[in-house]
CSV table of C-alpha atoms and ligand atoms in Angstrom, one decimal:
chain,number,residue,atom,x,y,z
A,453,MET,CA,-19.6,16.2,-19.9
A,454,GLU,CA,-18.9,16.7,-16.2
A,455,LEU,CA,-15.8,14.6,-15.8
A,456,GLN,CA,-15.5,15.9,-12.2
A,457,THR,CA,-18.5,14.0,-10.9
A,458,LEU,CA,-18.8,11.2,-13.5
A,459,THR,CA,-18.6,7.7,-12.0
A,460,ILE,CA,-18.5,4.3,-13.7
A,461,VAL,CA,-22.1,3.8,-12.8
A,462,ASP,CA,-23.1,7.1,-14.5
A,463,ALA,CA,-21.0,6.3,-17.6
A,464,ARG,CA,-22.5,2.9,-17.9
A,465,LYS,CA,-26.0,4.4,-18.0
A,466,MET,CA,-25.0,7.0,-20.5
A,467,LEU,CA,-23.2,4.5,-22.8
A,468,ASP,CA,-26.1,2.0,-22.6
A,469,THR,CA,-28.8,4.6,-23.4
A,470,GLY,CA,-26.7,6.1,-26.2
A,471,GLU,CA,-26.4,9.5,-24.5
A,472,VAL,CA,-22.7,9.2,-25.2
A,473,THR,CA,-20.5,6.9,-27.2
A,474,ALA,CA,-17.4,5.1,-25.9
A,475,VAL,CA,-15.4,7.1,-28.5
A,476,GLU,CA,-16.7,10.5,-27.2
A,477,LEU,CA,-16.1,9.5,-23.6
A,478,ALA,CA,-12.6,8.2,-24.3
A,479,GLU,CA,-11.7,11.4,-26.3
A,480,GLU,CA,-12.8,13.6,-23.4
A,481,TYR,CA,-10.5,11.7,-21.1
A,482,VAL,CA,-7.6,11.7,-23.5
A,483,ALA,CA,-7.9,15.5,-23.9
A,484,ALA,CA,-8.1,16.0,-20.1
A,485,ALA,CA,-5.2,13.6,-19.6
A,486,ARG,CA,-3.0,15.3,-22.2
A,487,GLU,CA,-3.7,18.7,-20.7
A,488,MET,CA,-3.1,17.8,-17.1
A,489,ASN,CA,-0.2,15.5,-17.6
A,490,THR,CA,2.4,18.1,-18.3
A,491,GLN,CA,1.8,19.4,-14.8
A,492,LEU,CA,1.2,16.2,-12.9
A,493,ASN,CA,3.4,13.6,-14.7
A,494,ALA,CA,0.8,10.9,-13.6
A,495,TYR,CA,0.9,9.0,-17.0
A,496,LEU,CA,4.2,7.6,-18.3
A,497,GLU,CA,2.4,7.1,-21.6
A,498,ILE,CA,-1.0,8.0,-23.0
A,499,PHE,CA,-1.8,5.4,-25.6
A,500,GLU,CA,-2.2,6.4,-29.3
A,501,ASP,CA,-4.9,3.9,-30.1
A,502,VAL,CA,-7.5,4.9,-27.5
A,503,HIS,CA,-9.9,5.9,-30.3
A,504,GLU,CA,-9.7,2.4,-32.0
A,505,GLN,CA,-10.2,0.7,-28.6
A,506,ALA,CA,-13.2,2.8,-28.0
A,507,GLN,CA,-14.6,2.1,-31.4
A,508,LYS,CA,-14.5,-1.6,-30.7
A,509,ALA,CA,-16.4,-1.0,-27.4
A,510,ASP,CA,-19.0,0.9,-29.3
A,511,GLU,CA,-19.4,-2.0,-31.6
A,512,MET,CA,-19.9,-4.3,-28.6
A,513,ILE,CA,-22.5,-2.0,-27.2
A,514,ALA,CA,-24.4,-1.7,-30.5
A,515,ALA,CA,-24.5,-5.5,-30.6
A,516,GLY,CA,-25.9,-5.7,-27.1
A,517,ASN,CA,-22.7,-7.3,-25.9
A,518,ILE,CA,-22.5,-5.3,-22.7
A,519,PHE,CA,-20.5,-5.9,-19.5
A,520,PRO,CA,-19.8,-3.6,-16.5
A,521,MET,CA,-16.5,-2.3,-18.0
A,522,THR,CA,-17.5,-2.1,-21.7
A,523,GLY,CA,-16.3,1.3,-23.0
A,524,ILE,CA,-15.1,2.5,-19.6
A,525,PRO,CA,-11.8,4.4,-19.9
A,526,ILE,CA,-9.3,3.3,-17.3
A,527,ALA,CA,-5.6,3.7,-16.6
A,528,ILE,CA,-3.2,0.9,-15.7
A,529,LYS,CA,-0.2,0.9,-13.4
A,530,ASP,CA,3.0,0.4,-15.3
A,531,ASN,CA,3.8,-2.9,-13.6
A,532,ILE,CA,0.8,-4.7,-15.1
A,533,LEU,CA,1.5,-6.2,-18.6
A,534,ILE,CA,-0.5,-5.3,-21.6
A,535,LYS,CA,0.6,-7.4,-24.7
A,536,GLY,CA,2.5,-5.4,-27.3
A,537,ARG,CA,2.9,-2.3,-25.1
A,538,VAL,CA,5.9,-1.0,-23.1
A,539,SER,CA,5.7,-2.0,-19.4
A,540,SER,CA,8.6,-0.5,-17.5
A,541,GLY,CA,7.7,-0.8,-13.8
A,542,ALA,CA,8.9,2.9,-13.9
A,543,SER,CA,12.5,1.4,-14.0
A,544,LYS,CA,15.3,2.2,-16.4
A,545,ILE,CA,16.1,-1.4,-16.6
A,546,LEU,CA,12.8,-2.1,-18.4
A,547,GLU,CA,12.5,1.2,-20.2
A,548,ASN,CA,12.3,-0.6,-23.6
A,549,TYR,CA,10.6,-3.8,-22.5
A,550,VAL,CA,7.5,-4.7,-24.6
A,551,ALA,CA,5.1,-7.1,-22.9
A,552,THR,CA,4.7,-10.4,-24.8
A,553,TYR,CA,1.4,-11.3,-23.1
A,554,ASP,CA,-1.5,-9.9,-21.1
A,555,ALA,CA,-1.8,-10.0,-17.3
A,556,TYR,CA,-4.8,-11.9,-16.1
A,557,VAL,CA,-6.6,-8.7,-15.1
A,558,ILE,CA,-5.9,-7.3,-18.6
A,559,GLU,CA,-7.4,-10.4,-20.2
A,560,LYS,CA,-10.5,-9.9,-18.1
A,561,LEU,CA,-10.8,-6.2,-18.9
A,562,LYS,CA,-10.2,-6.8,-22.6
A,563,ALA,CA,-12.9,-9.4,-22.7
A,564,GLU,CA,-15.3,-6.8,-21.3
A,565,GLY,CA,-14.2,-4.1,-23.8
A,566,ALA,CA,-12.7,-1.7,-21.3
A,567,VAL,CA,-10.7,1.2,-22.9
A,568,PHE,CA,-7.0,1.5,-21.7
A,569,LEU,CA,-6.0,5.2,-21.7
A,570,GLY,CA,-2.4,4.7,-20.7
A,571,ARG,CA,0.1,3.5,-18.2
A,572,THR,CA,0.6,5.3,-14.9
A,573,ASN,CA,3.7,6.5,-13.1
A,574,MET,CA,4.8,4.7,-9.9
A,575,ASP,CA,7.7,4.1,-7.6
A,576,GLU,CA,10.2,1.8,-9.3
A,577,PHE,CA,8.9,-1.8,-9.2
A,578,ALA,CA,6.3,-0.5,-6.6
A,579,MET,CA,9.0,0.2,-4.0
A,580,GLY,CA,8.0,3.4,-2.2
A,581,GLY,CA,5.3,5.5,-0.8
A,582,SER,CA,5.6,8.8,-2.7
A,583,THR,CA,6.2,8.0,-6.4
A,584,GLU,CA,9.5,9.8,-6.0
A,585,ASN,CA,11.4,6.5,-6.8
A,586,SER,CA,10.2,6.5,-10.4
A,587,ALA,CA,13.0,6.6,-12.9
A,588,PHE,CA,10.9,9.0,-14.9
A,589,GLY,CA,10.3,11.8,-12.3
A,590,PRO,CA,7.8,12.2,-9.5
A,591,THR,CA,4.0,12.5,-9.9
A,592,LYS,CA,2.5,15.6,-8.3
A,593,ASN,CA,-0.5,15.6,-6.0
A,594,PRO,CA,-3.5,17.2,-7.9
A,595,HIS,CA,-4.5,18.9,-4.6
A,596,ASP,CA,-1.2,20.6,-4.2
A,597,ILE,CA,1.5,20.1,-6.9
A,598,ALA,CA,4.3,20.8,-4.4
A,599,ARG,CA,3.3,17.5,-2.7
A,600,ILE,CA,3.6,13.8,-3.3
A,601,PRO,CA,0.5,11.9,-4.4
A,602,GLY,CA,1.5,8.9,-2.2
A,603,GLY,CA,2.8,5.7,-3.6
A,604,SER,CA,3.7,3.4,-5.0
A,605,SER,CA,0.5,3.7,-7.2
A,606,GLY,CA,0.8,7.5,-7.1
A,607,GLY,CA,0.1,7.9,-10.8
A,608,SER,CA,-3.0,5.6,-10.6
A,609,ALA,CA,-4.5,7.7,-7.7
A,610,ALA,CA,-3.6,11.1,-9.3
A,611,VAL,CA,-5.3,10.3,-12.7
A,612,VAL,CA,-8.5,9.4,-10.9
A,613,ALA,CA,-8.4,12.4,-8.6
A,614,ALA,CA,-7.6,14.8,-11.5
A,615,HIS,CA,-10.3,13.3,-13.8
A,616,MET,CA,-7.7,12.0,-16.3
A,617,ALA,CA,-9.3,8.5,-16.1
A,618,LEU,CA,-12.6,7.2,-14.8
A,619,ALA,CA,-10.8,4.5,-12.7
A,620,SER,CA,-7.4,2.8,-12.5
A,621,LEU,CA,-5.6,-0.3,-11.4
A,622,GLY,CA,-2.9,-0.2,-8.8
A,623,THR,CA,-0.9,-2.8,-6.9
A,624,ASP,CA,-0.6,-3.0,-3.1
A,625,THR,CA,2.3,-4.8,-1.3
A,626,GLY,CA,2.3,-2.7,1.8
A,627,GLY,CA,-0.3,0.0,1.2
A,628,SER,CA,0.4,1.2,-2.4
A,629,ILE,CA,-3.3,1.3,-3.4
A,630,ARG,CA,-4.8,2.6,-0.2
A,631,GLN,CA,-2.2,5.2,0.8
A,632,PRO,CA,-2.1,7.1,-2.5
A,633,ALA,CA,-5.9,6.8,-2.7
A,634,ALA,CA,-6.2,8.4,0.7
A,635,LEU,CA,-3.7,11.2,0.0
A,636,CYS,CA,-5.4,12.0,-3.3
A,637,GLY,CA,-9.0,11.9,-1.9
A,638,VAL,CA,-10.3,8.8,-3.8
A,639,VAL,CA,-11.3,5.2,-3.0
A,640,GLY,CA,-8.7,2.4,-3.0
A,641,PHE,CA,-9.3,-1.3,-2.4
A,642,LYS,CA,-6.7,-4.0,-1.6
A,643,PRO,CA,-8.4,-7.4,-2.1
A,644,THR,CA,-7.9,-10.5,0.0
A,645,TYR,CA,-4.5,-12.1,-0.9
A,646,GLY,CA,-5.5,-14.6,-3.6
A,647,ALA,CA,-8.7,-12.9,-4.8
A,648,VAL,CA,-7.0,-11.4,-7.9
A,649,SER,CA,-4.5,-13.3,-9.9
A,650,ARG,CA,-1.0,-11.9,-10.0
A,651,PHE,CA,-0.3,-13.5,-13.4
A,652,GLY,CA,1.4,-10.9,-15.6
A,653,THR,CA,2.1,-8.4,-12.8
A,654,MET,CA,5.7,-7.6,-12.0
A,655,ALA,CA,6.5,-9.3,-8.7
A,656,MET,CA,7.7,-7.2,-5.8
A,657,GLY,CA,6.9,-9.2,-2.6
A,658,SER,CA,5.1,-12.2,-3.9
A,659,SER,CA,3.5,-13.2,-0.6
A,660,LEU,CA,2.2,-9.7,-0.1
A,661,ASP,CA,1.3,-8.3,-3.6
A,662,GLN,CA,-2.3,-7.8,-4.8
A,663,ILE,CA,-3.8,-5.9,-7.7
A,664,GLY,CA,-6.9,-3.7,-6.9
A,665,PRO,CA,-9.0,-0.8,-8.1
A,666,ILE,CA,-8.7,3.0,-7.5
A,667,THR,CA,-12.0,4.8,-8.2
A,668,LYS,CA,-14.1,7.8,-7.1
A,669,THR,CA,-16.7,5.7,-5.3
A,670,VAL,CA,-17.0,2.4,-3.4
A,671,THR,CA,-19.6,1.2,-5.8
A,672,ASP,CA,-17.2,1.8,-8.7
A,673,ALA,CA,-14.4,-0.1,-6.8
A,674,GLU,CA,-16.8,-3.0,-6.3
A,675,LEU,CA,-17.7,-3.1,-10.0
A,676,LEU,CA,-14.1,-3.0,-11.2
A,677,PHE,CA,-13.1,-5.7,-8.6
A,678,GLY,CA,-16.0,-7.8,-9.9
A,679,THR,CA,-14.4,-7.8,-13.3
A,680,ILE,CA,-10.7,-8.5,-12.3
A,681,ARG,CA,-11.3,-11.1,-9.6
A,682,GLY,CA,-11.6,-14.8,-10.2
A,683,HIS,CA,-9.7,-18.1,-10.0
A,684,ASP,CA,-6.6,-18.4,-12.3
A,685,SER,CA,-4.6,-21.6,-12.4
A,686,ARG,CA,-1.5,-19.7,-13.5
A,687,ASP,CA,-1.2,-18.1,-10.0
A,688,ALA,CA,-0.7,-20.8,-7.5
A,689,THR,CA,-2.0,-18.6,-4.7
A,690,SER,CA,-5.3,-17.8,-6.5
A,691,ARG,CA,-8.3,-18.8,-4.4
A,692,PRO,CA,-11.4,-20.6,-5.7
A,693,ASP,CA,-14.4,-18.2,-6.3
A,694,ALA,CA,-16.4,-20.1,-3.7
A,695,TYR,CA,-14.0,-18.8,-1.1
A,696,PHE,CA,-15.4,-15.3,-1.5
A,697,SER,CA,-19.1,-16.2,-0.9
A,698,GLU,CA,-21.3,-13.4,0.4
A,699,SER,CA,-20.4,-12.8,4.0
A,700,GLN,CA,-22.9,-11.8,6.5
A,701,GLN,CA,-23.0,-8.1,7.1
A,702,GLY,CA,-22.3,-7.3,10.7
A,703,LYS,CA,-22.0,-4.0,12.5
A,704,ARG,CA,-19.3,-4.5,15.1
A,705,ILE,CA,-16.1,-2.4,14.6
A,706,GLY,CA,-12.9,-2.9,16.5
A,707,VAL,CA,-10.5,0.0,17.0
A,708,PRO,CA,-6.8,-0.8,18.1
A,709,ARG,CA,-6.6,2.5,20.0
A,710,HIS,CA,-3.3,1.5,21.6
A,711,PHE,CA,-1.7,1.5,18.1
A,712,LEU,CA,-3.2,4.7,16.7
A,713,LYS,CA,-1.3,7.4,18.6
A,714,GLU,CA,2.2,6.6,17.4
A,715,GLY,CA,3.2,9.3,14.9
A,716,THR,CA,-0.4,10.1,13.8
A,717,ASP,CA,-1.0,13.8,13.3
A,718,GLU,CA,-3.5,15.2,15.8
A,719,ASP,CA,-6.0,16.5,13.2
A,720,VAL,CA,-5.9,13.2,11.4
A,721,LEU,CA,-6.8,11.5,14.7
A,722,GLU,CA,-9.5,14.0,15.3
A,723,ALA,CA,-11.1,13.4,11.9
A,724,PHE,CA,-10.8,9.7,12.6
A,725,ASN,CA,-12.6,10.0,15.9
A,726,GLU,CA,-15.3,12.1,14.2
A,727,SER,CA,-15.8,9.3,11.7
A,728,LEU,CA,-16.2,6.7,14.4
A,729,LYS,CA,-18.9,8.9,16.0
A,730,LYS,CA,-20.7,9.0,12.6
A,731,LEU,CA,-20.5,5.3,12.3
A,732,GLU,CA,-21.9,4.9,15.8
A,733,ALA,CA,-24.7,7.3,15.1
A,734,HIS,CA,-25.6,5.1,12.1
A,735,GLY,CA,-25.9,1.9,14.1
A,736,TYR,CA,-22.4,0.6,14.2
A,737,GLU,CA,-21.0,-0.6,17.5
A,738,ILE,CA,-17.4,0.5,18.3
A,739,VAL,CA,-15.3,-1.6,20.6
A,740,ASP,CA,-11.7,-1.4,21.7
A,741,ILE,CA,-9.5,-4.3,20.5
A,742,GLU,CA,-5.9,-5.4,21.4
A,743,LEU,CA,-3.4,-6.5,18.7
A,744,PRO,CA,-0.4,-7.0,21.0
A,745,ASN,CA,2.1,-7.6,18.2
A,746,ILE,CA,0.9,-5.1,15.6
A,747,GLN,CA,3.6,-2.6,16.5
A,748,TYR,CA,6.1,-5.1,15.0
A,749,ALA,CA,4.3,-5.4,11.7
A,750,LEU,CA,6.2,-2.5,10.1
A,751,ALA,CA,9.7,-3.7,11.2
A,752,THR,CA,9.0,-7.3,10.1
A,753,TYR,CA,7.5,-6.1,6.7
A,754,TYR,CA,10.8,-4.3,6.0
A,755,ILE,CA,12.6,-7.6,6.5
A,756,ILE,CA,10.2,-10.0,4.6
A,757,MET,CA,9.4,-7.6,1.7
A,758,PRO,CA,13.1,-6.9,0.8
A,759,ALA,CA,13.9,-10.6,1.1
A,760,GLU,CA,11.3,-11.3,-1.5
A,761,VAL,CA,12.3,-8.2,-3.6
A,762,SER,CA,16.0,-9.4,-3.7
A,763,THR,CA,14.9,-12.7,-5.2
A,764,ASN,CA,12.3,-11.3,-7.5
A,765,LEU,CA,14.6,-8.6,-9.0
A,766,ALA,CA,17.3,-11.2,-9.7
A,767,ARG,CA,15.6,-11.9,-13.0
A,768,TYR,CA,16.5,-8.5,-14.4
A,769,ASP,CA,20.0,-9.4,-15.5
A,770,GLY,CA,20.1,-7.6,-18.9
A,771,ILE,CA,19.7,-10.9,-20.8
A,772,ARG,CA,16.2,-12.0,-20.2
A,773,TYR,CA,14.4,-8.7,-20.3
A,774,GLY,CA,14.8,-5.0,-21.1
A,775,VAL,CA,17.9,-3.0,-21.2
A,776,HIS,CA,21.4,-4.6,-21.7
A,777,HIS,CA,24.8,-2.9,-20.9
A,778,ASP,CA,27.9,-4.7,-22.0
A,779,GLY,CA,30.7,-5.6,-19.6
A,780,GLU,CA,34.0,-7.4,-20.2
A,781,THR,CA,32.6,-10.7,-18.9
A,782,LEU,CA,29.2,-12.2,-18.3
A,783,LEU,CA,29.4,-11.1,-14.6
A,784,GLY,CA,30.4,-7.7,-16.0
A,785,ASP,CA,27.3,-7.6,-18.1
A,786,TYR,CA,25.1,-8.2,-15.0
A,787,MET,CA,27.0,-5.6,-13.0
A,788,GLN,CA,26.8,-3.0,-15.7
A,789,THR,CA,23.1,-3.6,-16.4
A,790,ARG,CA,22.0,-3.8,-12.8
A,791,GLY,CA,24.2,-1.0,-11.7
A,792,LYS,CA,22.9,1.4,-14.4
A,793,GLY,CA,19.4,0.0,-14.5
A,794,PHE,CA,18.2,0.1,-10.9
A,795,GLY,CA,17.6,3.2,-8.9
A,796,ALA,CA,18.8,3.8,-5.3
A,797,GLU,CA,15.8,2.4,-3.5
A,798,ALA,CA,15.8,-0.8,-5.6
A,799,ARG,CA,19.5,-1.3,-4.8
A,800,ARG,CA,18.9,-0.5,-1.1
A,801,ARG,CA,16.2,-3.2,-0.9
A,802,ILE,CA,18.3,-5.8,-2.8
A,803,LEU,CA,21.1,-5.3,-0.3
A,804,LEU,CA,18.8,-5.4,2.7
A,805,GLY,CA,17.0,-8.5,1.3
A,806,THR,CA,20.2,-10.4,0.5
A,807,PHE,CA,21.6,-9.6,3.9
A,808,VAL,CA,18.5,-10.9,5.9
A,809,LEU,CA,18.6,-14.1,3.8
A,810,SER,CA,22.3,-14.7,4.1
A,811,SER,CA,23.5,-17.7,6.1
A,812,GLY,CA,24.3,-16.5,9.6
A,813,TYR,CA,21.6,-13.9,9.6
A,814,VAL,CA,18.6,-15.7,8.1
A,815,ASP,CA,17.6,-17.1,11.6
A,816,ALA,CA,18.0,-13.8,13.3
A,817,TYR,CA,16.1,-11.8,10.8
A,818,TYR,CA,14.0,-13.5,8.1
A,819,ARG,CA,12.9,-16.5,10.2
A,820,LYS,CA,12.1,-14.3,13.2
A,821,ALA,CA,10.1,-11.9,11.0
A,822,THR,CA,8.2,-14.9,9.6
A,823,ALA,CA,7.4,-16.1,13.1
A,824,VAL,CA,6.1,-12.6,14.0
A,825,ARG,CA,4.0,-12.6,10.9
A,826,ASN,CA,2.4,-15.9,11.8
A,827,GLN,CA,1.7,-14.6,15.3
A,828,LEU,CA,0.1,-11.5,13.8
A,829,LYS,CA,-2.2,-13.7,11.6
A,830,LYS,CA,-3.4,-15.5,14.7
A,831,GLU,CA,-4.1,-12.2,16.5
A,832,PHE,CA,-6.1,-11.0,13.6
A,833,GLU,CA,-8.1,-14.2,13.4
A,834,LYS,CA,-8.8,-14.0,17.2
A,835,VAL,CA,-10.0,-10.3,16.9
A,836,PHE,CA,-12.2,-11.2,13.9
A,837,ALA,CA,-13.9,-13.8,15.9
A,838,GLY,CA,-15.4,-10.9,17.9
A,839,VAL,CA,-15.7,-8.0,15.4
A,840,ASP,CA,-16.7,-7.6,11.8
A,841,PHE,CA,-14.3,-4.8,10.9
A,842,ILE,CA,-11.1,-3.3,12.2
A,843,VAL,CA,-10.8,0.5,11.5
A,844,THR,CA,-7.8,2.8,11.4
A,845,PRO,CA,-6.8,5.9,9.6
A,846,THR,CA,-5.2,4.9,6.2
A,847,SER,CA,-2.1,7.0,6.7
A,848,PRO,CA,-0.9,8.9,9.8
A,849,THR,CA,-0.4,12.1,7.9
A,850,PRO,CA,-1.7,13.9,4.8
A,851,ALA,CA,0.5,14.2,1.7
A,852,PHE,CA,4.0,15.5,2.5
A,853,LYS,CA,6.1,17.8,0.3
A,854,ILE,CA,8.1,16.4,-2.6
A,855,GLY,CA,11.7,16.0,-1.4
A,856,GLU,CA,10.7,16.1,2.3
A,857,LYS,CA,11.5,12.5,3.1
A,858,VAL,CA,13.7,11.3,0.2
A,859,ASN,CA,16.9,11.4,2.3
A,860,ASP,CA,15.3,9.6,5.3
A,861,PRO,CA,14.0,6.2,4.2
A,862,VAL,CA,13.0,5.2,7.7
A,863,ALA,CA,10.7,8.2,8.0
A,864,MET,CA,9.2,7.3,4.6
A,865,TYR,CA,8.7,3.7,5.7
A,866,ALA,CA,6.8,4.9,8.8
A,867,ALA,CA,4.0,6.2,6.6
A,868,ASP,CA,3.1,2.6,6.0
A,869,ILE,CA,2.3,1.8,9.6
A,870,PHE,CA,-1.4,1.3,9.2
A,871,THR,CA,-1.5,-0.4,5.8
A,872,VAL,CA,1.3,-2.9,6.2
A,873,PRO,CA,-0.4,-5.2,8.8
A,874,VAL,CA,-3.1,-5.9,6.2
A,875,ASN,CA,-0.6,-7.3,3.6
A,876,MET,CA,1.2,-9.2,6.3
A,877,THR,CA,-2.0,-11.0,7.3
A,878,GLY,CA,-3.5,-11.3,3.7
A,879,VAL,CA,-6.8,-9.7,4.7
A,880,PRO,CA,-8.8,-7.2,2.5
A,881,ALA,CA,-8.9,-3.5,3.2
A,882,LEU,CA,-10.7,-0.4,1.7
A,883,SER,CA,-9.7,3.2,2.0
A,884,VAL,CA,-12.5,5.8,1.7
A,885,PRO,CA,-12.0,9.6,2.0
A,886,MET,CA,-12.8,10.9,5.5
A,887,GLY,CA,-12.4,14.7,5.0
A,888,THR,CA,-9.5,17.1,4.8
A,889,VAL,CA,-6.8,18.7,6.9
A,890,VAL,CA,-4.9,21.9,6.2
A,891,ARG,CA,-1.1,22.2,5.8
A,892,ASP,CA,0.6,25.5,4.8
A,893,GLY,CA,-2.7,26.8,3.3
A,894,SER,CA,-3.4,23.7,1.3
A,895,THR,CA,-6.5,21.6,1.9
A,896,LEU,CA,-5.5,18.0,1.7
A,897,PRO,CA,-7.6,14.8,1.7
A,898,ILE,CA,-7.2,12.0,4.2
A,899,GLY,CA,-8.6,8.5,4.3
A,900,ILE,CA,-10.2,6.0,6.7
A,901,GLN,CA,-9.2,2.3,6.4
A,902,PHE,CA,-11.8,-0.5,6.8
A,903,ILE,CA,-10.3,-4.0,7.3
A,904,ALA,CA,-12.3,-7.2,7.1
A,905,LYS,CA,-11.4,-10.9,7.7
A,906,HIS,CA,-9.9,-13.1,5.0
A,907,GLY,CA,-12.4,-13.5,2.1
A,908,ALA,CA,-14.9,-11.0,3.5
A,909,ASP,CA,-14.3,-8.5,0.6
A,910,THR,CA,-18.0,-7.9,0.0
A,911,ALA,CA,-18.5,-6.8,3.6
A,912,LEU,CA,-16.1,-4.0,3.0
A,913,PHE,CA,-18.1,-2.6,0.1
A,914,ALA,CA,-21.2,-2.6,2.3
A,915,ILE,CA,-19.6,-0.6,5.1
A,916,GLY,CA,-17.8,1.6,2.6
A,917,LYS,CA,-21.0,2.6,0.8
A,918,ASP,CA,-22.7,3.2,4.1
A,919,PHE,CA,-19.8,5.5,5.3
A,920,GLU,CA,-19.8,7.5,2.0
A,921,LYS,CA,-23.4,8.4,2.6
A,922,MET,CA,-22.9,9.6,6.2
A,923,LYS,CA,-22.8,13.3,6.6
B,1363,LIG,N1,5.3,2.0,0.7
B,1363,LIG,C1,5.5,0.5,0.9
B,1363,LIG,C2,6.9,0.2,0.4
B,1363,LIG,O1,7.6,1.0,0.1
B,1363,LIG,C3,4.5,-0.2,0.1
B,1363,LIG,C4,4.8,-0.4,-1.3
B,1363,LIG,C5,3.7,-1.2,-2.0
B,1363,LIG,O2,2.6,-1.4,-1.5
B,1363,LIG,N2,4.0,-1.6,-3.3
B,1363,LIG,O3,7.3,-1.0,0.4
């Protein structure tokens, strides 16, 4: 089987016609995953029961009980709970934590008979942009193993790029699906906030987090999204299905040119401009737009997100979940457990978040940032009254070297410049490969980001599929 070019669409046909069984397909992927993983460290665990799962899928297919994901082998980011399996969030503090229930997206996938291959590596609790913050070692970029795969869903992007899974799920709080997808040369989709239930996913920044697909093609992302979306009363921010009604497909694209120059590599900008020309040649209209406060999105994200992180991580106290370290007193237990359990980036964000929420500083930082966020939402709404899409590069640079930015958190945060405004405003965005650039002799993929208005997720698939076909 040609795993290199296989898509969900192809696999579906082959499974349905009996050309291949789910067991055969799953076994090919497990073999590829085991072989490549020693080098890439993209999976934290490859499951032992893949064969049994695939057998069940084959039974469903034989009975004519077929859904888009029946028998499709996929990988799951390690912050999404699968009942009875370890779910660690790539943190030492949850190293031994076994999930007691399924996340909403897992329930949906199980109902369709999807085959879970394993859980993928990530930055601890999804905090990072390189997968170097994992407590279990970094993942390597399949295009150059001296480089990072992006993050925080670096494992989920690497397994798709290296054909160790047909598709995967990631989470995106500030770019963690789109940026690794771009840096690994695959497709990543961050749905509208509220399109996919967060039930059973480890919370990072609850007002920003969304689960979404990483795949080889836009059509595959659309299919997987179709399975995992839907209203869920257990997530209070879940939107009714009707909210996502088919939006009209327009062809007007806005480009915030004033914002693109800052820190973007010249050849990335060139490739981006070439992509705009292609879109224009295919009937899209390109106009300049102004988003006056977008340059503050990154700074305000790094106030709001840690504020939410500091409260969300408070639950890991050594008593409720996971690892426990004994101290002399109850407070000592907390301090021992959290001191040993959390990595440096988690601790940095807890400190930052606690600071911006503390009395005396909450007005100066957290409330100001919230006001800027609201302003940004208004600016996006205004722009979307005149255009159907906003387009930017996904990331200002290609994959950087492992270790290059670990001692400079601010430089690492700057990589999120184009992805963060999307989470701050809750809109959907899709990253699609837009060619390659060369660094030190390595050919490295880069991505283009299409952004649509709140609820217009389907419009993104339409433009994404169009763009994939453009030569
Ligand atoms: N890189 C960003 C951060 O470190 C985004 C993380 C994410 O989307 N989970 O916060």
